[in-house]
Amino acid sequence: MNVNDKQKTITKDITVLYFADLADEANCHEEKVSISQSTSLNELYEHLNARHHFSRPQSELRVAVNDYFVKWTEDINDGDNVVFIVPVAGG
């Protein structure tokens, strides 16, 4: 196994999509992120929150992975698309 193979097993590359308030606060709609193999969705949001200073706590959000709502305990896999979704009011 060469060094590049080892690096691939240590991290996962994912895409985070932002909408509404989060897109404004992140100043982008999409971001490529490399995370460690053990990173949870909770930890991912904490990391991104520290970088972008989001105004919404995790408790106010839903999370989706690859177009499906998931629990915050769901695993993240290499190549996943993750979306943190703000509440929407309407009638």
PDB file of C-alpha atoms in Angstrom:
ATOM      1  CA  MET A   1       0.000   0.000   0.000  1.00  0.00           C
ATOM      2  CA  ASN A   2       1.516   3.342  -0.992  1.00  0.00           C
ATOM      3  CA  VAL A   3       1.083   6.668   0.827  1.00  0.00           C
ATOM      4  CA  ASN A   4      -1.830   7.748  -1.380  1.00  0.00           C
ATOM      5  CA  ASP A   5      -3.709   4.531  -0.592  1.00  0.00           C
ATOM      6  CA  LYS A   6      -3.211   5.119   3.138  1.00  0.00           C
ATOM      7  CA  GLN A   7      -4.532   8.672   2.850  1.00  0.00           C
ATOM      8  CA  LYS A   8      -7.652   7.436   1.099  1.00  0.00           C
ATOM      9  CA  THR A   9      -8.438   5.072   3.973  1.00  0.00           C
ATOM     10  CA  ILE A  10      -7.939   7.827   6.578  1.00  0.00           C
ATOM     11  CA  THR A  11     -10.341  10.394   5.139  1.00  0.00           C
ATOM     12  CA  LYS A  12     -13.619  10.581   3.269  1.00  0.00           C
ATOM     13  CA  ASP A  13     -14.411  13.250   0.711  1.00  0.00           C
ATOM     14  CA  ILE A  14     -17.991  14.513   0.846  1.00  0.00           C
ATOM     15  CA  THR A  15     -20.030  17.386  -0.549  1.00  0.00           C
ATOM     16  CA  VAL A  16     -22.025  19.625   1.772  1.00  0.00           C
ATOM     17  CA  LEU A  17     -24.905  21.557   0.236  1.00  0.00           C
ATOM     18  CA  TYR A  18     -26.281  24.705   1.862  1.00  0.00           C
ATOM     19  CA  PHE A  19     -29.671  26.378   1.446  1.00  0.00           C
ATOM     20  CA  ALA A  20     -31.460  29.398   2.912  1.00  0.00           C
ATOM     21  CA  ASP A  21     -29.773  30.974   5.973  1.00  0.00           C
ATOM     22  CA  LEU A  22     -26.946  28.452   5.985  1.00  0.00           C
ATOM     23  CA  ALA A  23     -25.968  29.272   2.394  1.00  0.00           C
ATOM     24  CA  ASP A  24     -25.869  32.961   3.249  1.00  0.00           C
ATOM     25  CA  GLU A  25     -23.774  32.362   6.354  1.00  0.00           C
ATOM     26  CA  ALA A  26     -21.395  29.945   4.608  1.00  0.00           C
ATOM     27  CA  ASN A  27     -21.204  32.336   1.655  1.00  0.00           C
ATOM     28  CA  CYS A  28     -21.595  29.380  -0.712  1.00  0.00           C
ATOM     29  CA  HIS A  29     -24.149  26.787  -1.805  1.00  0.00           C
ATOM     30  CA  GLU A  30     -21.777  23.835  -2.022  1.00  0.00           C
ATOM     31  CA  GLU A  31     -18.549  22.879  -0.326  1.00  0.00           C
ATOM     32  CA  LYS A  32     -16.211  19.899  -0.722  1.00  0.00           C
ATOM     33  CA  VAL A  33     -15.023  18.644   2.661  1.00  0.00           C
ATOM     34  CA  SER A  34     -12.530  15.956   3.689  1.00  0.00           C
ATOM     35  CA  ILE A  35     -13.382  14.328   6.994  1.00  0.00           C
ATOM     36  CA  SER A  36     -11.880  11.552   9.061  1.00  0.00           C
ATOM     37  CA  GLN A  37     -13.382   8.069   8.815  1.00  0.00           C
ATOM     38  CA  SER A  38     -14.935   8.382  12.271  1.00  0.00           C
ATOM     39  CA  THR A  39     -16.589  11.794  11.805  1.00  0.00           C
ATOM     40  CA  SER A  40     -20.296  11.764  12.645  1.00  0.00           C
ATOM     41  CA  LEU A  41     -22.951  14.074  11.253  1.00  0.00           C
ATOM     42  CA  ASN A  42     -23.008  15.835  14.642  1.00  0.00           C
ATOM     43  CA  GLU A  43     -19.263  16.399  14.487  1.00  0.00           C
ATOM     44  CA  LEU A  44     -19.450  17.527  10.869  1.00  0.00           C
ATOM     45  CA  TYR A  45     -22.010  20.197  11.737  1.00  0.00           C
ATOM     46  CA  GLU A  46     -19.949  21.314  14.759  1.00  0.00           C
ATOM     47  CA  HIS A  47     -16.865  21.619  12.542  1.00  0.00           C
ATOM     48  CA  LEU A  48     -18.718  23.594   9.863  1.00  0.00           C
ATOM     49  CA  ASN A  49     -20.423  25.741  12.487  1.00  0.00           C
ATOM     50  CA  ALA A  50     -17.028  26.679  13.937  1.00  0.00           C
ATOM     51  CA  ARG A  51     -15.863  27.690  10.450  1.00  0.00           C
ATOM     52  CA  HIS A  52     -18.974  29.560   9.289  1.00  0.00           C
ATOM     53  CA  HIS A  53     -20.564  30.709  12.582  1.00  0.00           C
ATOM     54  CA  PHE A  54     -24.057  29.502  11.727  1.00  0.00           C
ATOM     55  CA  SER A  55     -26.875  31.219  13.586  1.00  0.00           C
ATOM     56  CA  ARG A  56     -28.903  28.027  14.003  1.00  0.00           C
ATOM     57  CA  PRO A  57     -28.066  25.298  16.488  1.00  0.00           C
ATOM     58  CA  GLN A  58     -28.087  21.714  15.283  1.00  0.00           C
ATOM     59  CA  SER A  59     -31.271  21.056  17.278  1.00  0.00           C
ATOM     60  CA  GLU A  60     -33.205  23.296  14.839  1.00  0.00           C
ATOM     61  CA  LEU A  61     -32.038  21.446  11.729  1.00  0.00           C
ATOM     62  CA  ARG A  62     -32.769  18.252   9.865  1.00  0.00           C
ATOM     63  CA  VAL A  63     -30.095  16.417   7.962  1.00  0.00           C
ATOM     64  CA  ALA A  64     -30.253  14.559   4.655  1.00  0.00           C
ATOM     65  CA  VAL A  65     -27.660  12.298   3.064  1.00  0.00           C
ATOM     66  CA  ASN A  66     -27.888  11.524  -0.642  1.00  0.00           C
ATOM     67  CA  ASP A  67     -31.372  13.065  -0.924  1.00  0.00           C
ATOM     68  CA  TYR A  68     -32.896  11.177   2.037  1.00  0.00           C
ATOM     69  CA  PHE A  69     -33.650  12.473   5.505  1.00  0.00           C
ATOM     70  CA  VAL A  70     -31.575  10.561   8.051  1.00  0.00           C
ATOM     71  CA  LYS A  71     -30.987  10.517  11.779  1.00  0.00           C
ATOM     72  CA  TRP A  72     -28.013  12.461  13.112  1.00  0.00           C
ATOM     73  CA  THR A  73     -26.487   9.098  14.068  1.00  0.00           C
ATOM     74  CA  GLU A  74     -26.351   7.871  10.445  1.00  0.00           C
ATOM     75  CA  ASP A  75     -22.889   7.049   9.073  1.00  0.00           C
ATOM     76  CA  ILE A  76     -21.244   9.225   6.433  1.00  0.00           C
ATOM     77  CA  ASN A  77     -19.606   7.459   3.500  1.00  0.00           C
ATOM     78  CA  ASP A  78     -17.013   8.614   1.008  1.00  0.00           C
ATOM     79  CA  GLY A  79     -18.698  10.527  -1.815  1.00  0.00           C
ATOM     80  CA  ASP A  80     -21.890  11.324   0.115  1.00  0.00           C
ATOM     81  CA  ASN A  81     -23.850  14.531  -0.350  1.00  0.00           C
ATOM     82  CA  VAL A  82     -24.895  16.007   2.991  1.00  0.00           C
ATOM     83  CA  VAL A  83     -27.520  18.736   3.408  1.00  0.00           C
ATOM     84  CA  PHE A  84     -28.411  20.538   6.614  1.00  0.00           C
ATOM     85  CA  ILE A  85     -31.987  21.726   6.271  1.00  0.00           C
ATOM     86  CA  VAL A  86     -33.464  24.720   8.087  1.00  0.00           C
ATOM     87  CA  PRO A  87     -37.109  24.699   9.155  1.00  0.00           C
ATOM     88  CA  VAL A  88     -39.536  26.025   6.592  1.00  0.00           C
ATOM     89  CA  ALA A  89     -42.780  27.790   7.481  1.00  0.00           C
ATOM     90  CA  GLY A  90     -45.687  27.901   5.134  1.00  0.00           C
ATOM     91  CA  GLY A  91     -49.306  27.329   4.794  1.00  0.00           C
TER      92      GLY A  91
END
